Structures are given as structure tokens and as C-alpha cells.
Amino acid sequence: MPKILVIHGPNLDLLGTREVGIYGEITIDEINGELRQAAKRGNVDIEIIQSNHEGEIVDIIGKAKKNKVCAILINPAAYTHTSVAIRDAIAASGVPAVEVHLSNIYAREEFRHTSLIAPVAKGQVSGFGKTSYLLGLEAAILLAKK
Ligand code: DQA
């Protein structure tokens, strides 16, 4: 079965208690549960990680091809707006990536309007809460099966 790697970036482990007015009350475990179910229905293997560390995310993306990952679903969180290293890792990986955000980054502070990741992603879903992840996973499944 094609394998999809899901990467949650910094502070997403705090979902459920973190700025609930913006991100809602859903926890990362609840999101992961829905992703696992959707992956099962889509007949793909799924591996999910969360990291607060830029270098660790770079390392994981760097090993994706070798680990037979067919597509990456990533919420780079704050690193979306700052990380040339994660952008370069995605570009170098040769693995298609889908970028997702719970909130609509274009409707928030100006510093969130720029994604360094978007130009190297296949596409982006932003603003639909957990549905951003589920829509992004659908796209990642299509890319993984291509
Ligand atoms: C986020 C948006 C980012 O701007 C922010 O730094 C996050 C979460 C989102 O999912 O809406 O941590 O990626």
C-alpha cells in the first residue's frame, strides 16, 4: 500500500487548549484518529509525527524517499512563515507535499500571509479546521497513487 507521512509542526501538540478561539477545541489525537480512519478507507498506510524542532522535521523529510513515503501531508505551523530549511527539504525530497492549515492564514496577521512552503508544495488547504487535514489527505492519497 502507498505510504503517506503526516507532519504536524510546532505547538500543534497543544491543540485543544491552545488559542481555542482560533484553532477550536479539537485535539491532535482527535485529528489523527480521523486521518487514520480516512487513510484506511483510502487504502493507504499512514505514519504521523509531531515535532517542535525544525531540524528534526528537516531530517524526517530528508529520509522520506528512502522510507518509501509516496506523499507528505504537512502543517508546518509557525515554520510555514520562517523556514527556508523545511522548504528546501521538501524541494530536495522528490516526494509530493500538501500543505495544510487549520486557520485561514490569509485572514490573520500580515506575517502569516507568506508561506515559504507553498511554492514547493503541490497545493495548500487553509482555513477549514480539521477538514483542512481531511481535504489535504484526499489530495495526498491521489498524489501517492499516481
Ligand atoms: C497554523 C497557522 C500558523 O500561522 C500558526 O503558526 C500555527 C498553526 C494553522 O494550522 O492554522 O501554529 O499552521
Short mmCIF file of N, CA and C and ligand atoms in Angstrom, two decimals:
data_model
loop_
_atom_site.label_atom_id
_atom_site.label_comp_id
_atom_site.label_asym_id
_atom_site.label_seq_id
_atom_site.Cartn_x
_atom_site.Cartn_y
_atom_site.Cartn_z
N MET A 1 0.85 -1.21 0.00
CA MET A 1 0.00 0.00 0.00
C MET A 1 0.88 1.25 0.00
N PRO A 2 0.49 2.29 -0.76
CA PRO A 2 1.26 3.54 -0.73
C PRO A 2 1.28 4.13 0.69
N LYS A 3 2.42 4.74 1.02
CA LYS A 3 2.56 5.29 2.37
C LYS A 3 2.51 6.83 2.36
N ILE A 4 1.73 7.37 3.29
CA ILE A 4 1.64 8.83 3.44
C ILE A 4 2.20 9.21 4.81
N LEU A 5 3.04 10.24 4.79
CA LEU A 5 3.63 10.75 6.03
C LEU A 5 2.95 12.06 6.40
N VAL A 6 2.40 12.12 7.61
CA VAL A 6 1.77 13.34 8.11
C VAL A 6 2.73 13.98 9.12
N ILE A 7 3.00 15.27 8.91
CA ILE A 7 3.89 16.00 9.83
C ILE A 7 3.12 17.18 10.43
N HIS A 8 3.02 17.18 11.75
CA HIS A 8 2.46 18.33 12.47
C HIS A 8 3.63 19.12 13.05
N GLY A 9 3.67 20.40 12.77
CA GLY A 9 4.77 21.23 13.25
C GLY A 9 4.57 21.72 14.68
N PRO A 10 5.33 22.76 15.05
CA PRO A 10 5.41 23.21 16.44
C PRO A 10 4.09 23.69 17.03
N ASN A 11 3.91 23.35 18.29
CA ASN A 11 2.77 23.78 19.12
C ASN A 11 1.45 23.09 18.76
N LEU A 12 1.45 22.28 17.74
CA LEU A 12 0.20 21.60 17.39
C LEU A 12 -0.10 20.48 18.38
N ASP A 13 0.89 20.09 19.17
CA ASP A 13 0.62 19.14 20.26
C ASP A 13 -0.28 19.77 21.33
N LEU A 14 -0.37 21.10 21.31
CA LEU A 14 -1.17 21.81 22.33
C LEU A 14 -2.62 22.05 21.89
N LEU A 15 -2.97 21.56 20.70
CA LEU A 15 -4.35 21.77 20.22
C LEU A 15 -5.34 21.25 21.25
N GLY A 16 -6.43 21.97 21.39
CA GLY A 16 -7.43 21.60 22.40
C GLY A 16 -7.43 22.62 23.54
N THR A 17 -6.22 23.13 23.83
CA THR A 17 -6.12 24.16 24.88
C THR A 17 -5.48 25.44 24.32
N ARG A 18 -4.86 25.34 23.16
CA ARG A 18 -4.11 26.46 22.59
C ARG A 18 -5.03 27.38 21.77
N GLU A 19 -5.13 28.65 22.15
CA GLU A 19 -5.90 29.64 21.39
C GLU A 19 -7.17 29.03 20.77
N VAL A 20 -8.05 28.56 21.63
CA VAL A 20 -9.23 27.82 21.14
C VAL A 20 -10.14 28.69 20.28
N GLY A 21 -10.08 29.99 20.46
CA GLY A 21 -10.86 30.90 19.61
C GLY A 21 -10.43 30.82 18.16
N ILE A 22 -9.18 30.44 17.92
CA ILE A 22 -8.66 30.35 16.55
C ILE A 22 -8.67 28.90 16.07
N TYR A 23 -8.19 27.99 16.93
CA TYR A 23 -7.98 26.61 16.47
C TYR A 23 -9.07 25.64 16.91
N GLY A 24 -9.99 26.12 17.77
CA GLY A 24 -11.06 25.24 18.23
C GLY A 24 -10.60 24.32 19.35
N GLU A 25 -11.48 23.43 19.74
CA GLU A 25 -11.20 22.56 20.89
C GLU A 25 -10.69 21.19 20.49
N ILE A 26 -10.59 20.96 19.21
CA ILE A 26 -10.15 19.63 18.74
C ILE A 26 -8.70 19.39 19.15
N THR A 27 -8.42 18.17 19.54
CA THR A 27 -7.04 17.82 19.93
C THR A 27 -6.32 17.14 18.76
N ILE A 28 -5.02 17.07 18.89
CA ILE A 28 -4.23 16.44 17.83
C ILE A 28 -4.58 14.94 17.75
N ASP A 29 -4.90 14.33 18.88
CA ASP A 29 -5.27 12.91 18.86
C ASP A 29 -6.56 12.69 18.09
N GLU A 30 -7.51 13.62 18.25
CA GLU A 30 -8.78 13.50 17.51
C GLU A 30 -8.53 13.67 16.01
N ILE A 31 -7.71 14.64 15.65
CA ILE A 31 -7.38 14.82 14.22
C ILE A 31 -6.70 13.56 13.69
N ASN A 32 -5.74 13.05 14.45
CA ASN A 32 -5.01 11.86 13.99
C ASN A 32 -5.94 10.65 13.84
N GLY A 33 -6.91 10.53 14.75
CA GLY A 33 -7.87 9.43 14.66
C GLY A 33 -8.66 9.51 13.36
N GLU A 34 -9.09 10.72 13.00
CA GLU A 34 -9.86 10.88 11.76
C GLU A 34 -8.99 10.63 10.53
N LEU A 35 -7.72 11.06 10.63
CA LEU A 35 -6.80 10.82 9.50
C LEU A 35 -6.57 9.32 9.31
N ARG A 36 -6.42 8.60 10.43
CA ARG A 36 -6.19 7.14 10.34
C ARG A 36 -7.39 6.44 9.70
N GLN A 37 -8.59 6.87 10.10
CA GLN A 37 -9.80 6.26 9.52
C GLN A 37 -9.88 6.55 8.02
N ALA A 38 -9.61 7.80 7.64
CA ALA A 38 -9.69 8.18 6.22
C ALA A 38 -8.62 7.45 5.41
N ALA A 39 -7.46 7.25 6.02
CA ALA A 39 -6.39 6.53 5.33
C ALA A 39 -6.80 5.07 5.09
N LYS A 40 -7.45 4.49 6.08
CA LYS A 40 -7.92 3.11 5.95
C LYS A 40 -8.90 3.01 4.79
N ARG A 41 -9.87 3.94 4.77
CA ARG A 41 -10.86 3.95 3.68
C ARG A 41 -10.19 4.14 2.32
N GLY A 42 -9.10 4.93 2.30
CA GLY A 42 -8.40 5.21 1.05
C GLY A 42 -7.34 4.17 0.69
N ASN A 43 -7.25 3.14 1.52
CA ASN A 43 -6.26 2.07 1.27
C ASN A 43 -4.83 2.57 1.17
N VAL A 44 -4.45 3.42 2.11
CA VAL A 44 -3.06 3.85 2.19
C VAL A 44 -2.56 3.64 3.62
N ASP A 45 -1.27 3.43 3.74
CA ASP A 45 -0.63 3.40 5.06
C ASP A 45 -0.36 4.84 5.47
N ILE A 46 -0.45 5.08 6.77
CA ILE A 46 -0.22 6.45 7.24
C ILE A 46 0.72 6.41 8.45
N GLU A 47 1.66 7.36 8.44
CA GLU A 47 2.57 7.50 9.58
C GLU A 47 2.47 8.95 10.01
N ILE A 48 2.31 9.17 11.31
CA ILE A 48 2.04 10.54 11.79
C ILE A 48 3.08 10.94 12.82
N ILE A 49 3.66 12.12 12.63
CA ILE A 49 4.60 12.63 13.65
C ILE A 49 4.28 14.09 13.98
N GLN A 50 4.64 14.49 15.18
CA GLN A 50 4.56 15.91 15.56
C GLN A 50 5.91 16.29 16.11
N SER A 51 6.42 17.44 15.69
CA SER A 51 7.71 17.89 16.23
C SER A 51 7.72 19.40 16.40
N ASN A 52 8.36 19.82 17.48
CA ASN A 52 8.54 21.26 17.72
C ASN A 52 9.89 21.73 17.21
N HIS A 53 10.64 20.82 16.54
CA HIS A 53 12.03 21.11 16.20
C HIS A 53 12.26 21.12 14.69
N GLU A 54 12.69 22.26 14.21
CA GLU A 54 12.88 22.45 12.77
C GLU A 54 13.82 21.40 12.18
N GLY A 55 14.97 21.19 12.86
CA GLY A 55 15.96 20.25 12.34
C GLY A 55 15.43 18.82 12.27
N GLU A 56 14.62 18.47 13.26
CA GLU A 56 14.04 17.11 13.26
C GLU A 56 13.09 16.95 12.07
N ILE A 57 12.31 17.99 11.80
CA ILE A 57 11.38 17.94 10.65
C ILE A 57 12.18 17.82 9.35
N VAL A 58 13.27 18.57 9.26
CA VAL A 58 14.15 18.50 8.08
C VAL A 58 14.69 17.08 7.92
N ASP A 59 15.15 16.49 9.03
CA ASP A 59 15.69 15.12 8.99
C ASP A 59 14.65 14.12 8.49
N ILE A 60 13.44 14.25 9.00
CA ILE A 60 12.37 13.30 8.65
C ILE A 60 12.01 13.44 7.16
N ILE A 61 11.91 14.67 6.69
CA ILE A 61 11.59 14.87 5.26
C ILE A 61 12.74 14.33 4.40
N GLY A 62 13.96 14.52 4.87
CA GLY A 62 15.14 14.05 4.13
C GLY A 62 15.18 12.54 3.97
N LYS A 63 14.56 11.84 4.92
CA LYS A 63 14.57 10.37 4.85
C LYS A 63 13.32 9.80 4.19
N ALA A 64 12.39 10.68 3.80
CA ALA A 64 11.08 10.22 3.34
C ALA A 64 11.19 9.29 2.13
N LYS A 65 11.97 9.69 1.15
CA LYS A 65 12.08 8.89 -0.08
C LYS A 65 12.63 7.50 0.25
N LYS A 66 13.70 7.49 1.03
CA LYS A 66 14.33 6.23 1.41
C LYS A 66 13.35 5.35 2.19
N ASN A 67 12.48 5.98 2.97
CA ASN A 67 11.49 5.24 3.76
C ASN A 67 10.21 4.93 2.96
N LYS A 68 10.30 5.12 1.66
CA LYS A 68 9.21 4.75 0.74
C LYS A 68 7.92 5.54 0.97
N VAL A 69 8.07 6.79 1.41
CA VAL A 69 6.90 7.66 1.55
C VAL A 69 6.51 8.16 0.15
N CYS A 70 5.22 8.05 -0.18
CA CYS A 70 4.74 8.42 -1.52
C CYS A 70 4.20 9.85 -1.56
N ALA A 71 3.78 10.37 -0.41
CA ALA A 71 3.29 11.76 -0.34
C ALA A 71 3.38 12.23 1.10
N ILE A 72 3.58 13.54 1.25
CA ILE A 72 3.69 14.14 2.59
C ILE A 72 2.52 15.11 2.77
N LEU A 73 1.87 15.01 3.93
CA LEU A 73 0.85 15.99 4.33
C LEU A 73 1.46 16.76 5.49
N ILE A 74 1.61 18.07 5.34
CA ILE A 74 2.33 18.81 6.38
C ILE A 74 1.60 20.08 6.81
N ASN A 75 1.46 20.23 8.13
CA ASN A 75 1.10 21.53 8.70
C ASN A 75 2.37 22.05 9.34
N PRO A 76 3.09 22.92 8.65
CA PRO A 76 4.38 23.38 9.18
C PRO A 76 4.22 24.37 10.33
N ALA A 77 2.96 24.75 10.65
CA ALA A 77 2.66 25.67 11.75
C ALA A 77 3.52 26.94 11.60
N ALA A 78 4.14 27.42 12.67
CA ALA A 78 4.87 28.69 12.59
C ALA A 78 6.03 28.64 11.60
N TYR A 79 6.57 27.43 11.37
CA TYR A 79 7.69 27.31 10.42
C TYR A 79 7.27 27.61 8.98
N THR A 80 5.96 27.60 8.74
CA THR A 80 5.43 27.99 7.42
C THR A 80 6.03 29.32 6.98
N HIS A 81 6.13 30.23 7.97
CA HIS A 81 6.45 31.62 7.65
C HIS A 81 7.93 31.94 7.80
N THR A 82 8.71 30.96 8.26
CA THR A 82 10.12 31.27 8.57
C THR A 82 11.13 30.28 7.99
N SER A 83 10.69 29.07 7.64
CA SER A 83 11.70 28.02 7.45
C SER A 83 12.12 27.76 6.00
N VAL A 84 13.24 28.35 5.65
CA VAL A 84 13.85 28.03 4.35
C VAL A 84 14.33 26.58 4.37
N ALA A 85 14.74 26.10 5.56
CA ALA A 85 15.27 24.73 5.67
C ALA A 85 14.20 23.68 5.37
N ILE A 86 12.99 23.89 5.87
CA ILE A 86 11.91 22.92 5.59
C ILE A 86 11.49 23.03 4.12
N ARG A 87 11.44 24.23 3.62
CA ARG A 87 11.12 24.41 2.20
C ARG A 87 12.14 23.66 1.34
N ASP A 88 13.42 23.86 1.63
CA ASP A 88 14.47 23.22 0.83
C ASP A 88 14.41 21.70 0.96
N ALA A 89 14.07 21.22 2.17
CA ALA A 89 13.97 19.77 2.39
C ALA A 89 12.86 19.18 1.52
N ILE A 90 11.74 19.87 1.45
CA ILE A 90 10.63 19.38 0.61
C ILE A 90 11.05 19.40 -0.85
N ALA A 91 11.67 20.49 -1.27
CA ALA A 91 12.10 20.60 -2.67
C ALA A 91 13.11 19.50 -3.01
N ALA A 92 13.97 19.17 -2.07
CA ALA A 92 15.02 18.18 -2.33
C ALA A 92 14.51 16.75 -2.26
N SER A 93 13.38 16.56 -1.57
CA SER A 93 12.95 15.19 -1.24
C SER A 93 12.48 14.38 -2.43
N GLY A 94 11.94 15.06 -3.43
CA GLY A 94 11.37 14.34 -4.56
C GLY A 94 10.04 13.68 -4.20
N VAL A 95 9.48 14.04 -3.05
CA VAL A 95 8.19 13.48 -2.61
C VAL A 95 7.17 14.62 -2.65
N PRO A 96 6.00 14.40 -3.30
CA PRO A 96 5.00 15.48 -3.35
C PRO A 96 4.44 15.80 -1.97
N ALA A 97 4.27 17.10 -1.70
CA ALA A 97 3.80 17.53 -0.38
C ALA A 97 2.54 18.38 -0.51
N VAL A 98 1.63 18.20 0.44
CA VAL A 98 0.41 19.02 0.53
C VAL A 98 0.49 19.79 1.84
N GLU A 99 0.31 21.11 1.76
CA GLU A 99 0.41 21.98 2.95
C GLU A 99 -1.00 22.25 3.49
N VAL A 100 -1.17 22.10 4.79
CA VAL A 100 -2.48 22.38 5.38
C VAL A 100 -2.36 23.30 6.59
N HIS A 101 -3.42 24.05 6.81
CA HIS A 101 -3.54 24.91 7.99
C HIS A 101 -4.97 24.86 8.52
N LEU A 102 -5.09 24.79 9.83
CA LEU A 102 -6.42 24.82 10.45
C LEU A 102 -7.08 26.17 10.21
N SER A 103 -6.33 27.24 10.46
CA SER A 103 -6.88 28.59 10.31
C SER A 103 -6.60 29.10 8.91
N ASN A 104 -7.32 30.16 8.52
CA ASN A 104 -7.06 30.80 7.23
C ASN A 104 -5.91 31.79 7.43
N ILE A 105 -4.72 31.38 7.03
CA ILE A 105 -3.54 32.20 7.33
C ILE A 105 -3.60 33.57 6.63
N TYR A 106 -4.41 33.67 5.58
CA TYR A 106 -4.51 34.93 4.83
C TYR A 106 -5.48 35.92 5.47
N ALA A 107 -6.23 35.44 6.46
CA ALA A 107 -7.20 36.29 7.15
C ALA A 107 -6.65 36.71 8.52
N ARG A 108 -5.36 36.41 8.78
CA ARG A 108 -4.78 36.69 10.09
C ARG A 108 -3.69 37.76 9.98
N GLU A 109 -2.79 37.82 10.94
CA GLU A 109 -1.74 38.85 10.93
C GLU A 109 -0.95 38.78 9.61
N GLU A 110 -0.42 39.94 9.22
CA GLU A 110 0.27 40.01 7.93
C GLU A 110 1.45 39.03 7.83
N PHE A 111 2.16 38.80 8.97
CA PHE A 111 3.33 37.91 8.88
C PHE A 111 2.94 36.49 8.54
N ARG A 112 1.64 36.17 8.70
CA ARG A 112 1.20 34.81 8.35
C ARG A 112 0.77 34.70 6.88
N HIS A 113 0.74 35.82 6.18
CA HIS A 113 0.25 35.78 4.79
C HIS A 113 1.26 35.16 3.84
N THR A 114 2.52 35.10 4.26
CA THR A 114 3.53 34.50 3.40
C THR A 114 3.84 33.09 3.86
N SER A 115 3.71 32.14 2.93
CA SER A 115 4.15 30.77 3.20
C SER A 115 5.39 30.51 2.36
N LEU A 116 6.48 30.15 3.05
CA LEU A 116 7.70 29.78 2.32
C LEU A 116 7.57 28.38 1.75
N ILE A 117 6.57 27.64 2.25
CA ILE A 117 6.38 26.25 1.85
C ILE A 117 5.53 26.14 0.58
N ALA A 118 4.56 27.03 0.44
CA ALA A 118 3.58 26.93 -0.67
C ALA A 118 4.22 26.75 -2.06
N PRO A 119 5.30 27.48 -2.38
CA PRO A 119 5.87 27.33 -3.73
C PRO A 119 6.44 25.95 -4.02
N VAL A 120 6.77 25.18 -2.99
CA VAL A 120 7.33 23.84 -3.23
C VAL A 120 6.31 22.74 -2.91
N ALA A 121 5.10 23.15 -2.48
CA ALA A 121 4.03 22.17 -2.22
C ALA A 121 3.25 21.98 -3.51
N LYS A 122 2.55 20.84 -3.61
CA LYS A 122 1.66 20.63 -4.75
C LYS A 122 0.46 21.55 -4.63
N GLY A 123 0.05 21.81 -3.39
CA GLY A 123 -1.08 22.70 -3.16
C GLY A 123 -1.26 22.92 -1.68
N GLN A 124 -2.24 23.78 -1.34
CA GLN A 124 -2.42 24.18 0.05
C GLN A 124 -3.91 24.21 0.40
N VAL A 125 -4.25 23.78 1.60
CA VAL A 125 -5.63 23.91 2.11
C VAL A 125 -5.54 24.67 3.42
N SER A 126 -6.30 25.76 3.54
CA SER A 126 -6.15 26.65 4.69
C SER A 126 -7.51 27.17 5.13
N GLY A 127 -7.83 27.02 6.41
CA GLY A 127 -9.00 27.71 6.93
C GLY A 127 -10.18 26.86 7.32
N PHE A 128 -10.09 25.55 7.18
CA PHE A 128 -11.27 24.71 7.41
C PHE A 128 -11.16 23.83 8.66
N GLY A 129 -10.29 24.21 9.59
CA GLY A 129 -10.15 23.40 10.79
C GLY A 129 -9.68 22.00 10.44
N LYS A 130 -10.25 21.00 11.14
CA LYS A 130 -9.78 19.62 10.88
C LYS A 130 -10.05 19.20 9.44
N THR A 131 -11.06 19.83 8.82
CA THR A 131 -11.38 19.49 7.42
C THR A 131 -10.22 19.85 6.48
N SER A 132 -9.41 20.84 6.86
CA SER A 132 -8.21 21.13 6.04
C SER A 132 -7.34 19.88 5.94
N TYR A 133 -7.18 19.19 7.09
CA TYR A 133 -6.36 17.98 7.08
C TYR A 133 -7.01 16.88 6.23
N LEU A 134 -8.35 16.75 6.36
CA LEU A 134 -9.02 15.66 5.65
C LEU A 134 -9.01 15.91 4.14
N LEU A 135 -9.22 17.17 3.74
CA LEU A 135 -9.14 17.51 2.31
C LEU A 135 -7.71 17.33 1.81
N GLY A 136 -6.76 17.76 2.64
CA GLY A 136 -5.35 17.61 2.27
C GLY A 136 -4.97 16.15 2.13
N LEU A 137 -5.52 15.31 3.01
CA LEU A 137 -5.21 13.88 2.92
C LEU A 137 -5.77 13.29 1.63
N GLU A 138 -6.97 13.75 1.26
CA GLU A 138 -7.55 13.26 -0.01
C GLU A 138 -6.62 13.57 -1.18
N ALA A 139 -6.09 14.78 -1.19
CA ALA A 139 -5.16 15.18 -2.25
C ALA A 139 -3.87 14.34 -2.17
N ALA A 140 -3.39 14.13 -0.95
CA ALA A 140 -2.15 13.36 -0.77
C ALA A 140 -2.34 11.91 -1.24
N ILE A 141 -3.53 11.37 -0.99
CA ILE A 141 -3.81 9.99 -1.44
C ILE A 141 -3.76 9.92 -2.97
N LEU A 142 -4.38 10.91 -3.62
CA LEU A 142 -4.32 10.92 -5.10
C LEU A 142 -2.88 11.01 -5.58
N LEU A 143 -2.10 11.88 -4.96
CA LEU A 143 -0.68 12.03 -5.36
C LEU A 143 0.09 10.75 -5.10
N ALA A 144 -0.20 10.10 -3.98
CA ALA A 144 0.53 8.87 -3.61
C ALA A 144 0.23 7.73 -4.57
N LYS A 145 -0.97 7.73 -5.14
CA LYS A 145 -1.37 6.64 -6.03
C LYS A 145 -1.03 6.89 -7.48
N LYS A 146 -0.55 8.09 -7.78
CA LYS A 146 -0.24 8.47 -9.16
C LYS A 146 0.86 7.63 -9.76
C1 DQA B 1 -1.24 27.16 11.58
C2 DQA B 1 -1.12 28.64 11.20
C3 DQA B 1 0.25 29.19 11.58
O1 DQA B 1 0.35 30.56 11.23
C4 DQA B 1 0.48 29.05 13.07
O2 DQA B 1 1.79 29.48 13.41
C5 DQA B 1 0.22 27.69 13.58
C6 DQA B 1 -0.91 26.93 13.05
C7 DQA B 1 -2.66 26.61 11.34
O3 DQA B 1 -2.82 25.39 11.29
O4 DQA B 1 -3.63 27.39 11.23
O5 DQA B 1 0.88 27.22 14.50
O6 DQA B 1 -0.35 26.42 10.76
#
